[in-house]
């Protein structure tokens, strides 16, 4: 299995709608490459400083979510653990893991395109637990994630049932 090369987007200047559209496009391409269809960008002062796609299947790593790989990418590129002032733009509403990783890196906002309710059961077979975990993290980190504004078809990346 292959994953999508995210280097093409790093360094781009994007507003919210543009960043979400690029994240959705990366997620769609990642799904077409046989991976889970999730992706994210880390943007500071309008410039993409890191990007990532979900590599959980390829890497046999349950923590390799799009947001996590994007934060890792930004931290490596900047040789810094502190990404304060950056925003994560995600193709889908972040799970509890992604919210915690972003917060640990000093990121205070994640903007997403698709709501968690659009994730099909073949990807998240235990949506009730996912919601409880997100609720628990949100109680500690209120306001870390919000729906963004985009014309991109964010729910279309999931395709049909598998």
Short mmCIF file of C-alpha atoms in Angstrom, two decimals:
data_model
loop_
_atom_site.label_atom_id
_atom_site.label_comp_id
_atom_site.label_asym_id
_atom_site.label_seq_id
_atom_site.Cartn_x
_atom_site.Cartn_y
_atom_site.Cartn_z
CA UNK A 1 0.00 0.00 0.00
CA UNK A 2 1.15 3.50 -0.74
CA UNK A 3 0.33 6.82 0.79
CA UNK A 4 0.00 10.28 -0.69
CA UNK A 5 3.02 12.60 -0.92
CA UNK A 6 2.20 15.68 1.14
CA UNK A 7 5.30 17.70 0.23
CA UNK A 8 3.47 19.49 -2.60
CA UNK A 9 1.35 21.48 -0.17
CA UNK A 10 4.00 22.48 2.38
CA UNK A 11 4.89 26.14 1.96
CA UNK A 12 1.61 27.02 0.25
CA UNK A 13 -0.27 30.11 1.41
CA UNK A 14 -3.91 29.23 2.14
CA UNK A 15 -6.95 30.72 3.83
CA UNK A 16 -9.40 28.57 5.80
CA UNK A 17 -11.47 27.45 2.81
CA UNK A 18 -8.35 26.70 0.78
CA UNK A 19 -6.71 24.73 3.59
CA UNK A 20 -9.83 22.65 4.15
CA UNK A 21 -10.19 22.01 0.41
CA UNK A 22 -6.56 20.83 0.23
CA UNK A 23 -7.03 18.58 3.28
CA UNK A 24 -10.15 17.04 1.72
CA UNK A 25 -8.30 16.50 -1.58
CA UNK A 26 -5.40 14.81 0.21
CA UNK A 27 -7.89 12.62 2.13
CA UNK A 28 -9.65 11.63 -1.10
CA UNK A 29 -6.34 10.75 -2.75
CA UNK A 30 -5.20 8.83 0.34
CA UNK A 31 -8.40 6.77 0.25
CA UNK A 32 -7.90 6.10 -3.47
CA UNK A 33 -4.38 4.87 -2.64
CA UNK A 34 -5.86 2.21 -0.34
CA UNK A 35 -5.40 4.07 2.94
CA UNK A 36 -7.97 5.50 5.33
CA UNK A 37 -9.37 8.73 3.82
CA UNK A 38 -8.16 11.33 6.31
CA UNK A 39 -5.67 14.19 6.00
CA UNK A 40 -4.67 17.43 7.72
CA UNK A 41 -2.53 20.52 7.31
CA UNK A 42 -0.77 22.56 9.99
CA UNK A 43 -0.87 26.26 9.10
CA UNK A 44 0.81 29.18 10.82
CA UNK A 45 0.32 32.76 9.66
CA UNK A 46 -1.40 31.48 6.51
CA UNK A 47 1.48 29.23 5.42
CA UNK A 48 1.39 25.42 5.51
CA UNK A 49 4.20 24.26 7.82
CA UNK A 50 3.27 20.58 7.89
CA UNK A 51 0.91 18.10 6.31
CA UNK A 52 -0.11 14.52 6.85
CA UNK A 53 -2.39 11.73 5.77
CA UNK A 54 -3.61 8.75 7.74
CA UNK A 55 -0.95 6.04 7.47
CA UNK A 56 -2.37 3.65 10.07
CA UNK A 57 -2.80 0.80 7.57
CA UNK A 58 0.56 1.24 5.83
CA UNK A 59 2.50 1.70 9.06
CA UNK A 60 0.49 -0.71 11.22
CA UNK A 61 0.25 2.22 13.63
CA UNK A 62 -3.13 2.95 15.22
CA UNK A 63 -1.94 6.45 16.19
CA UNK A 64 -0.99 7.50 12.63
CA UNK A 65 -4.09 9.63 12.08
CA UNK A 66 -3.95 12.48 9.56
CA UNK A 67 -3.80 15.19 12.22
CA UNK A 68 -1.10 13.35 14.17
CA UNK A 69 1.08 12.82 11.10
CA UNK A 70 0.62 16.49 10.15
CA UNK A 71 1.69 17.67 13.62
CA UNK A 72 4.68 15.30 13.52
CA UNK A 73 5.60 16.63 10.07
CA UNK A 74 5.41 20.27 11.16
CA UNK A 75 7.45 19.60 14.30
CA UNK A 76 10.16 17.81 12.27
CA UNK A 77 10.30 20.51 9.60
CA UNK A 78 10.64 23.26 12.23
CA UNK A 79 12.83 21.19 14.58
CA UNK A 80 10.47 22.29 17.35
CA UNK A 81 7.97 20.67 19.67
CA UNK A 82 6.08 23.94 20.22
CA UNK A 83 3.72 24.76 17.36
CA UNK A 84 1.96 27.59 19.20
CA UNK A 85 0.11 29.94 16.89
CA UNK A 86 -0.57 27.19 14.35
CA UNK A 87 -3.98 25.86 13.35
CA UNK A 88 -4.71 22.31 12.17
CA UNK A 89 -7.07 22.06 9.18
CA UNK A 90 -8.52 18.56 8.96
CA UNK A 91 -10.62 16.72 6.41
CA UNK A 92 -12.77 15.36 9.25
CA UNK A 93 -13.68 16.18 12.82
CA UNK A 94 -10.74 15.07 14.97
CA UNK A 95 -10.89 12.19 17.41
CA UNK A 96 -9.69 12.38 21.01
CA UNK A 97 -6.13 11.30 20.10
CA UNK A 98 -5.78 14.04 17.49
CA UNK A 99 -7.12 16.71 19.84
CA UNK A 100 -4.63 15.70 22.55
CA UNK A 101 -1.63 15.60 20.21
CA UNK A 102 -2.47 19.04 18.83
CA UNK A 103 -2.83 20.45 22.34
CA UNK A 104 0.46 18.85 23.44
CA UNK A 105 2.16 20.73 20.57
CA UNK A 106 0.66 24.05 21.69
CA UNK A 107 -2.01 24.12 18.99
CA UNK A 108 -5.24 25.60 20.29
CA UNK A 109 -7.51 25.20 17.26
CA UNK A 110 -8.45 22.42 14.87
CA UNK A 111 -10.81 23.34 12.03
CA UNK A 112 -12.50 20.44 10.26
CA UNK A 113 -14.51 19.87 7.08
CA UNK A 114 -16.64 16.74 7.71
CA UNK A 115 -18.44 16.02 11.00
CA UNK A 116 -17.63 12.81 12.86
CA UNK A 117 -21.15 11.54 12.14
CA UNK A 118 -20.20 11.15 8.47
CA UNK A 119 -17.50 8.55 9.23
CA UNK A 120 -18.89 5.15 8.16
CA UNK A 121 -18.97 2.09 10.41
CA UNK A 122 -16.32 0.29 8.31
CA UNK A 123 -13.86 2.94 9.56
CA UNK A 124 -15.20 3.55 13.08
CA UNK A 125 -16.95 0.44 14.28
CA UNK A 126 -17.56 1.86 17.75
CA UNK A 127 -18.86 5.39 17.19
CA UNK A 128 -20.39 5.53 20.69
CA UNK A 129 -16.98 5.09 22.34
CA UNK A 130 -15.45 7.61 19.93
CA UNK A 131 -18.06 10.17 20.99
CA UNK A 132 -17.47 9.50 24.71
CA UNK A 133 -13.71 9.94 24.29
CA UNK A 134 -14.14 13.16 22.29
CA UNK A 135 -16.55 14.45 24.95
CA UNK A 136 -14.04 13.66 27.71
CA UNK A 137 -11.22 15.50 25.93
CA UNK A 138 -13.51 18.41 25.03
CA UNK A 139 -14.37 18.82 28.72
CA UNK A 140 -10.68 19.53 29.35
CA UNK A 141 -10.00 21.36 26.06
CA UNK A 142 -13.23 23.21 25.26
CA UNK A 143 -13.32 24.92 21.91
CA UNK A 144 -10.25 23.17 20.46
CA UNK A 145 -12.22 21.94 17.42
CA UNK A 146 -14.80 23.65 15.25
CA UNK A 147 -16.46 23.11 11.89
CA UNK A 148 -14.91 25.18 9.13
CA UNK A 149 -16.21 26.83 6.00
CA UNK A 150 -15.55 25.00 2.74
CA UNK A 151 -17.28 24.09 -0.50
CA UNK A 152 -15.29 20.85 -0.72
CA UNK A 153 -17.27 17.60 -0.64
CA UNK A 154 -15.80 16.44 2.65
CA UNK A 155 -18.20 13.53 3.19
CA UNK A 156 -17.66 12.23 -0.35
CA UNK A 157 -14.17 10.98 0.53
CA UNK A 158 -15.68 8.05 2.42
CA UNK A 159 -17.33 6.51 -0.64
CA UNK A 160 -19.73 3.67 -0.22
CA UNK A 161 -19.83 0.80 2.25
CA UNK A 162 -17.00 -1.72 2.31
#
